[in-house]
Coordinates of C-alpha atoms and ligand atoms in Angstrom, one line a residue:
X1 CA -11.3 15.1 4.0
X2 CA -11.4 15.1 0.2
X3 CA -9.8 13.4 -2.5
X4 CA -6.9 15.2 -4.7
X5 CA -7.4 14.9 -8.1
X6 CA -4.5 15.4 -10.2
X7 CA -4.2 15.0 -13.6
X8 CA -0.9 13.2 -14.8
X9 CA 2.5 15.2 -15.8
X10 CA 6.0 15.5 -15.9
X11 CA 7.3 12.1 -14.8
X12 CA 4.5 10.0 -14.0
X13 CA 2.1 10.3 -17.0
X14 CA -0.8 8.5 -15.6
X15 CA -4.2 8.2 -17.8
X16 CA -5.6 11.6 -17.6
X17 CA -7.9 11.8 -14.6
X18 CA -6.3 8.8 -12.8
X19 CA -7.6 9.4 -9.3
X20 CA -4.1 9.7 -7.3
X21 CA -2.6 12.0 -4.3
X22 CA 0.4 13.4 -4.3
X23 CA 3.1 11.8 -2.0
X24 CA 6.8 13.3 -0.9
X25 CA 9.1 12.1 -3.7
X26 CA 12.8 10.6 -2.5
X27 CA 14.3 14.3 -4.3
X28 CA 11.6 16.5 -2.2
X29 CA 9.3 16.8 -5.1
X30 CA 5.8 15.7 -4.9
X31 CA 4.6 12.8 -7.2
X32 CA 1.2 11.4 -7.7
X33 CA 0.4 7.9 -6.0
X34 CA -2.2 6.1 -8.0
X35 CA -5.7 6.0 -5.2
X36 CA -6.6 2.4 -6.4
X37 CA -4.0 -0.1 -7.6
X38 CA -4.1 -4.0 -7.3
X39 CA -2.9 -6.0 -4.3
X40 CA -0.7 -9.4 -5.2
X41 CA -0.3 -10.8 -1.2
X42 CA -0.1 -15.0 -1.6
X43 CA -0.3 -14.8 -5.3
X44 CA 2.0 -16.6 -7.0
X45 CA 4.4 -16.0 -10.0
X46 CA 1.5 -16.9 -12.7
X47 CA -1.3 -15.9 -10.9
X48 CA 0.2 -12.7 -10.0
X49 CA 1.1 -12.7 -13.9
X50 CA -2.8 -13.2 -14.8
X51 CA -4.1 -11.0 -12.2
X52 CA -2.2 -8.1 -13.5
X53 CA -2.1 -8.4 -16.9
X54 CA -6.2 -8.4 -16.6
X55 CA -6.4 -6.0 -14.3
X56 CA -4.3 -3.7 -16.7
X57 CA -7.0 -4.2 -19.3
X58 CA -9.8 -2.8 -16.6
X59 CA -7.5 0.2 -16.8
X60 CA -5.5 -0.3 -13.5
X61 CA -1.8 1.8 -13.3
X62 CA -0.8 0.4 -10.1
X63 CA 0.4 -2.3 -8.4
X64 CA 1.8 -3.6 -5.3
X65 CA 4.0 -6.6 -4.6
X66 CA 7.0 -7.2 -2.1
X67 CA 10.2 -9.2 -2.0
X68 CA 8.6 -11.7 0.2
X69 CA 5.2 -12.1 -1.7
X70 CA 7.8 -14.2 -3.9
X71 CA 5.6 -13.0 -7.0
X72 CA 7.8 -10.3 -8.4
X73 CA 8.6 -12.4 -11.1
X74 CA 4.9 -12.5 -12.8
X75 CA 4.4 -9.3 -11.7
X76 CA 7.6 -8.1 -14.0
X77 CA 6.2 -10.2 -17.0
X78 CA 3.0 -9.0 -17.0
X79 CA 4.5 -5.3 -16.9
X80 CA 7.0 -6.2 -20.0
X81 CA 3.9 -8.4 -21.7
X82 CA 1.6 -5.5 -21.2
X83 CA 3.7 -2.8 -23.8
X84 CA 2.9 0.3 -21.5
X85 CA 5.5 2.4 -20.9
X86 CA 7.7 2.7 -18.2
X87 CA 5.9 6.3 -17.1
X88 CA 2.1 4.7 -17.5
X89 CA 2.3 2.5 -14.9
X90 CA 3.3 2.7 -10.6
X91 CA 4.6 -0.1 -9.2
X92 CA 5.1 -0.5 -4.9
X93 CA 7.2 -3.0 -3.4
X94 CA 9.5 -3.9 -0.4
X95 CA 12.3 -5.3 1.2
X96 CA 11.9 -7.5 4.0
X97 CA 12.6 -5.8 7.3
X98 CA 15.1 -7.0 9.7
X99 CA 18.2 -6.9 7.3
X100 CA 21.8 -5.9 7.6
X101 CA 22.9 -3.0 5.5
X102 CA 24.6 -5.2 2.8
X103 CA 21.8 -7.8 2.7
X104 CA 19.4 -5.1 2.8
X105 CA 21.4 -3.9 -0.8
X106 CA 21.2 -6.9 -2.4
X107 CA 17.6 -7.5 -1.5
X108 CA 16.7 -4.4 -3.5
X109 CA 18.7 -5.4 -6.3
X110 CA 17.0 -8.3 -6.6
X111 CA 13.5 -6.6 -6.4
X112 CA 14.2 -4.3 -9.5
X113 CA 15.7 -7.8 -11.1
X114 CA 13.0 -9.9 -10.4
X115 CA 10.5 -7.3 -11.6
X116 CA 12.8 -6.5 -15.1
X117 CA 12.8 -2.6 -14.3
X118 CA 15.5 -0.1 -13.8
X119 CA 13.3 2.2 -10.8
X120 CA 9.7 1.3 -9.1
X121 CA 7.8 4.1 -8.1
X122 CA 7.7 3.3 -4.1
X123 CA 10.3 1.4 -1.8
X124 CA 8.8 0.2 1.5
X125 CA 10.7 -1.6 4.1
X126 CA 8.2 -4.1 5.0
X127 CA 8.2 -4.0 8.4
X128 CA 10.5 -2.6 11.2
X129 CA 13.8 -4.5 12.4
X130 CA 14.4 -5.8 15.5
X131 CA 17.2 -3.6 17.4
X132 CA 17.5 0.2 16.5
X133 CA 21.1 -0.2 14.5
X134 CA 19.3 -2.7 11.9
X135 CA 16.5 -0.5 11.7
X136 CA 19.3 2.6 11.1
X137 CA 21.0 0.7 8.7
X138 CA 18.2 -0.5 6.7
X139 CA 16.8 3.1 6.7
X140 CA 20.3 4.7 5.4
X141 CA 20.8 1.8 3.3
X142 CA 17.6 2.3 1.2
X143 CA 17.8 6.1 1.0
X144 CA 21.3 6.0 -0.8
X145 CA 19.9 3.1 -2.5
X146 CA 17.3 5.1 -4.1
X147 CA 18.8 7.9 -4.9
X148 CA 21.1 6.0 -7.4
X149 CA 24.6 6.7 -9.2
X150 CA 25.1 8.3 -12.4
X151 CA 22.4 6.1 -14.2
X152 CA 19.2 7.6 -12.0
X153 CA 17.0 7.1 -9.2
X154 CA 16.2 3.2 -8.2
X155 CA 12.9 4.9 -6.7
X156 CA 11.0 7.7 -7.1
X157 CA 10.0 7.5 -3.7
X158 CA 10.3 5.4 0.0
X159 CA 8.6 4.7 2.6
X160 CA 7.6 1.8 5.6
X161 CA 5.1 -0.8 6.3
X162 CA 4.1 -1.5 9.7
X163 CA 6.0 1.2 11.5
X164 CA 4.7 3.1 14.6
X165 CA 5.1 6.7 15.5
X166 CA 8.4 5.1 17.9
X167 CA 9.9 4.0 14.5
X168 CA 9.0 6.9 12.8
X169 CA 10.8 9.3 15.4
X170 CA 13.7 7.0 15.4
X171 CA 14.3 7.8 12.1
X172 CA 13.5 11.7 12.4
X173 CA 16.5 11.6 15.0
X174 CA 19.0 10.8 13.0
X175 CA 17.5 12.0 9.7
X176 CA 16.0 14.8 10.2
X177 CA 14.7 15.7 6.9
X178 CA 13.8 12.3 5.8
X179 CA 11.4 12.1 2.8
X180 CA 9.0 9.4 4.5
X181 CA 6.4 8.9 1.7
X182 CA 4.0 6.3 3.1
X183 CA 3.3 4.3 5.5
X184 CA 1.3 1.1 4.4
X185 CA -0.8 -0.6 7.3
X186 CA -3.8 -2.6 7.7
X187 CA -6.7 0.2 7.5
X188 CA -11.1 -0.7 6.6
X189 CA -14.3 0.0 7.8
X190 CA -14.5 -1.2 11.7
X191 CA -11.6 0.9 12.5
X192 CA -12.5 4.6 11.7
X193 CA -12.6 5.0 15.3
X194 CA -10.0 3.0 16.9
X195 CA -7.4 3.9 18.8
X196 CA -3.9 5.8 17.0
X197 CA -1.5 2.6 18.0
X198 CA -3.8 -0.1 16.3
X199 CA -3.9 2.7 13.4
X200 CA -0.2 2.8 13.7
X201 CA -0.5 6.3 14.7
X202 CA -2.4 7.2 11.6
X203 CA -2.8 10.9 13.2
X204 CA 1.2 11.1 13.9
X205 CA 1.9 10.3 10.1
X206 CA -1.0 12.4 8.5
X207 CA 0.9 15.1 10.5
X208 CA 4.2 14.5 9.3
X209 CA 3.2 14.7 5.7
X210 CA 3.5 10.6 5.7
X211 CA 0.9 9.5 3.5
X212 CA -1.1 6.4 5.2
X213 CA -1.9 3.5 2.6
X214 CA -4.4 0.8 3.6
X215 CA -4.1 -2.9 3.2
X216 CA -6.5 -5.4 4.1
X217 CA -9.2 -2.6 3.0
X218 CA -11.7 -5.6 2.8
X219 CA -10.4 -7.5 5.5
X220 CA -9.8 -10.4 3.0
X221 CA -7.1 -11.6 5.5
X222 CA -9.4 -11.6 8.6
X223 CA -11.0 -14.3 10.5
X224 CA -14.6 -15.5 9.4
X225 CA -16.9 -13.7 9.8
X226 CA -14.9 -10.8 9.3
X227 CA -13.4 -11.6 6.3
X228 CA -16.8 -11.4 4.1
X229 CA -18.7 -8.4 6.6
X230 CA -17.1 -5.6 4.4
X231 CA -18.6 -7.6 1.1
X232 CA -21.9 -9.2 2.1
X233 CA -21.9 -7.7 5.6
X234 CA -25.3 -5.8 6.4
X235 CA -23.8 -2.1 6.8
X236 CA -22.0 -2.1 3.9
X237 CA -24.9 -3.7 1.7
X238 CA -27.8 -1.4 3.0
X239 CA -25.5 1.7 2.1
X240 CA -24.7 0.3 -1.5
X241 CA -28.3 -0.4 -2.0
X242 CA -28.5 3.6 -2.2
X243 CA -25.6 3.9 -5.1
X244 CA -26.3 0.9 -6.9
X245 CA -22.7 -0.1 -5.5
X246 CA -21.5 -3.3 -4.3
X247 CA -20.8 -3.8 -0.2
X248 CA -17.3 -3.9 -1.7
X249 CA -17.0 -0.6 -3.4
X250 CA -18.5 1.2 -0.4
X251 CA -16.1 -0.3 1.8
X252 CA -13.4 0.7 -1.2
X253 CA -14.9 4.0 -1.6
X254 CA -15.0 4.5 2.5
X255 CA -10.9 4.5 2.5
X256 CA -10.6 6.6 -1.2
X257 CA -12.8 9.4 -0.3
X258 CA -10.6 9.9 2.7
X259 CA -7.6 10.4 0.0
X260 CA -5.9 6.9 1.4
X261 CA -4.9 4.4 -1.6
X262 CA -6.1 0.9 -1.9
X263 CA -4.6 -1.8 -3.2
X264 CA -7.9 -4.9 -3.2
X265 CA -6.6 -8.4 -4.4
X266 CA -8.7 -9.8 -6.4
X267 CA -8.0 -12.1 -10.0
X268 CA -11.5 -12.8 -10.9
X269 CA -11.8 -10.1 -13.7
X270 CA -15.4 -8.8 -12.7
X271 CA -14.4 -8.0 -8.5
X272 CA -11.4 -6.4 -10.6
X273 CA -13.7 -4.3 -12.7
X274 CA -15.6 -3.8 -9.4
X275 CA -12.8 -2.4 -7.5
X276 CA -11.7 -0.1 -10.2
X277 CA -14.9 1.5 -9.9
X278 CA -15.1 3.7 -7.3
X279 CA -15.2 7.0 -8.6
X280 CA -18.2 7.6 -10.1
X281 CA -20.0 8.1 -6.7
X282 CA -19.7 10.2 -4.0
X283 CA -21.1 8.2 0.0
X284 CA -22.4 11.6 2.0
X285 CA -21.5 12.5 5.0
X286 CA -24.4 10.4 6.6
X287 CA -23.2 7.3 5.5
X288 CA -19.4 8.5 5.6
X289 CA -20.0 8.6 9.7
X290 CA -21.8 5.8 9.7
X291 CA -19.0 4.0 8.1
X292 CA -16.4 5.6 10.2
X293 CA -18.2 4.7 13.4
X294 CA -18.6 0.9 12.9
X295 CA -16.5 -0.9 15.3
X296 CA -16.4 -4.4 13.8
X297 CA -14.5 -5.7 11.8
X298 CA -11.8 -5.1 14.2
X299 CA -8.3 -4.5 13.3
X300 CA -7.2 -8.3 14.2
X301 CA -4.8 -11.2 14.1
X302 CA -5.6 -13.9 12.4
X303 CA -4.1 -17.7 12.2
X304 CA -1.4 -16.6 9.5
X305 CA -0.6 -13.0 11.4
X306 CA -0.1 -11.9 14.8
X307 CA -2.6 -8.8 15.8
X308 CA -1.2 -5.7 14.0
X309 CA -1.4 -3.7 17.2
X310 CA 1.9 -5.6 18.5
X311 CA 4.0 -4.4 15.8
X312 CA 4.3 -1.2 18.5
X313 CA 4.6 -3.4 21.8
X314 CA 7.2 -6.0 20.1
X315 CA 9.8 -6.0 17.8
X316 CA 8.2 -7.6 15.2
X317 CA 10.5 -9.8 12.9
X318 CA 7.9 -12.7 11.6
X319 CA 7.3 -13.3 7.6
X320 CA 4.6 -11.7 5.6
Ligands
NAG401 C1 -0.1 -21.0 -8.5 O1 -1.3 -20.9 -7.8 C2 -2.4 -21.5 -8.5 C3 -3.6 -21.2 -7.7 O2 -3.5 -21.5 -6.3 C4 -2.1 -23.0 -8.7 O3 -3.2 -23.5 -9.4 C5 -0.9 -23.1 -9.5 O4 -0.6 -24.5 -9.6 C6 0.3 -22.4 -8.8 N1 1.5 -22.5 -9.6 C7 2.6 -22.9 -9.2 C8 3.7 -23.0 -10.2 O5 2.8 -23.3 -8.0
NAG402 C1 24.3 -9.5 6.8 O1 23.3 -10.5 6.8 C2 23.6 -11.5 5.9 C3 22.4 -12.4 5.8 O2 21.9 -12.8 7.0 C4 24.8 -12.3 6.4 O3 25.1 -13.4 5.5 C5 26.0 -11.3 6.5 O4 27.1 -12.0 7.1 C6 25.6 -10.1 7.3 N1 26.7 -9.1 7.2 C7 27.2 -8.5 8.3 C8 28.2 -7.5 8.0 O5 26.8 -8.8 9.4
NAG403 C1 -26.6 -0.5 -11.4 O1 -25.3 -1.0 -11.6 C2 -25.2 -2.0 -12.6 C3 -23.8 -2.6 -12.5 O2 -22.9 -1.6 -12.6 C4 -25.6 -1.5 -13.9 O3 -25.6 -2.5 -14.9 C5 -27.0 -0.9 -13.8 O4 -27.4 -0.3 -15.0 C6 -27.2 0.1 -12.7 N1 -28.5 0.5 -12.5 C7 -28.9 1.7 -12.4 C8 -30.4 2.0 -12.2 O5 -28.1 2.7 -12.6

């Protein structure tokens, strides 16, 4: 495993050095996908506005909201507020699963509304629908969708949140050549070893040229204890110790040296300057196994979201 490091050109003119990969662009063409970008999940409209604009001025290019965060708003002004251009930054975000085809339409209108752009970089549906035909139509619906009429692309690229390899196939059978760029799911430390349908069939995707995207990478979502053990948490601490890193970066740096993006949370403007920070050091292979081996935090449920693991056994149509 190593990271790609691409320096910005042609369409996406990231800072020079911008840590990114390259992911399967909705034309066939590969694009880079910024490796660290900030989360917005229960922000919202001026917090997400604050949180962004700051974390713009730590340097960050990337960001990641979704229809149903109800944030896209903020997240629009502090793009328009922040005078970058359009080609400096990457924005992710998603349309709730579970749509018809025309609802599906208007939901992704409204996302490039809400956020005052004419394209984002990266579409996700955010989780799959509930019978096989919504889950078609949605599919289809966002692929013409993104390729756009006369005036251009509405997204560079598209992808899914929350799909299993089941999903994944579906959509291979009636789309064979389907430009699947991502695949966001819940990914940290604690489940380096667990098994491919609570990774969402991590392996399956990797194989297919899907690139994998972590959320949760701190378990901030999780259950106490488990939602401070990848920040204060004794494995993550002891190894920082030896970088002069926070718990948090190594747990960061864990998921980025694998060449999977992040996207943290975080508003306070020093965890922001912390999370951006993760490229300066290099965990060895020691402490990479270690890291990969832990088996707590678990991927997990938690009071405001069912366990993960079921999107595969159910059909999972609940709000995020
Ligand atoms: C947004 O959230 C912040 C922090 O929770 C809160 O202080 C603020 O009142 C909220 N704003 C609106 C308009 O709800
Ligand atoms: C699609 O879904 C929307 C929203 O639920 C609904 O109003 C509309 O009637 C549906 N359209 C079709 C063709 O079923
Ligand atoms: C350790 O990191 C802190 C915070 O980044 C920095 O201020 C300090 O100079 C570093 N210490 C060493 C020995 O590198």
């Amino acid at each position: 495993m190593f990271v790609f490091l691409t320096l910005g050109f042609a369409f996406g003119e990231l800072p020079r050095g911008y840590p990114s990969v390259p992911i399967t662009g909705i034309d066939g063409a590969l694009l880079d996908m910024p490796l660290i970008g900030l989360g917005t999940w229960q922000y919202n409209d001026s917090v997400a506005e604050a949180a962004l604009l700051s974390a713009l001025q730590h340097g960050y290019r990337h960001v990641d909201t979704a229809n149903n965060y109800k944030n896209q708003a903020g997240v629009g002004n502090a793009l328009a507020k922040s005078g970058l251009k359009r080609t400096e930054f990457f924005v992710t975000t998603k349309v709730p699963g579970n749509l018809n085809a025309s609802a599906t339409e208007q939901a992704l209108d409204q996302d490039l509304k809400l956020l005052q752009l004419d394209y984002v970089d990266l579409m996700l549906i955010h989780w799959p629908g509930s019978d096989p035909v919504t889950r078609r139509g949605q599919w289809e619906t966002l692929e013409k969708w993104a390729q756009g009429t006369g005036e251009g692309k509405k997204a560079r690229a598209i992808g899914i949140s929350h799909y299993c390899r089941t999903h994944v196939e579906e959509i291979f059978s009636f789309s064979p050549n389907a430009k699947i760029a991502v695949n966001q799911n819940q990914y940290h430390v604690g489940m380096g070893t667990d098994t491919q349908k609570r990774l969402h069939d991590k392996a399956y995707m990797e194989s297919k040229g899907i690139l994998f995207e972590a959320y949760s990478s701190l378990c901030g979502p999780c259950d106490p204890p488990d939602n401070t053990a990848l920040i204060s948490g004794p494995l993550v601490t002891s190894i920082g110790k030896k970088y002069n890193k926070t718990g948090a970066q190594v747990a960061l740096r864990w998921i980025v040296q694998q060449g999977i993006p992040v996207i943290p949370k975080a508003s306070d403007s020093q965890y922001q300057a912390d999370n951006f920070n993760l490229f300066d050091f290099y965990l060895s292979g020691v402490d990479m196994l270690s890291l990969s081996s832990a088996t707590t935090p678990a991927e997990t449920g938690t009071a405001q979201e069912p366990d993960d693991a079921q999107d595969c056994d159910f059909e999972p149509d609940f709000l995020f």
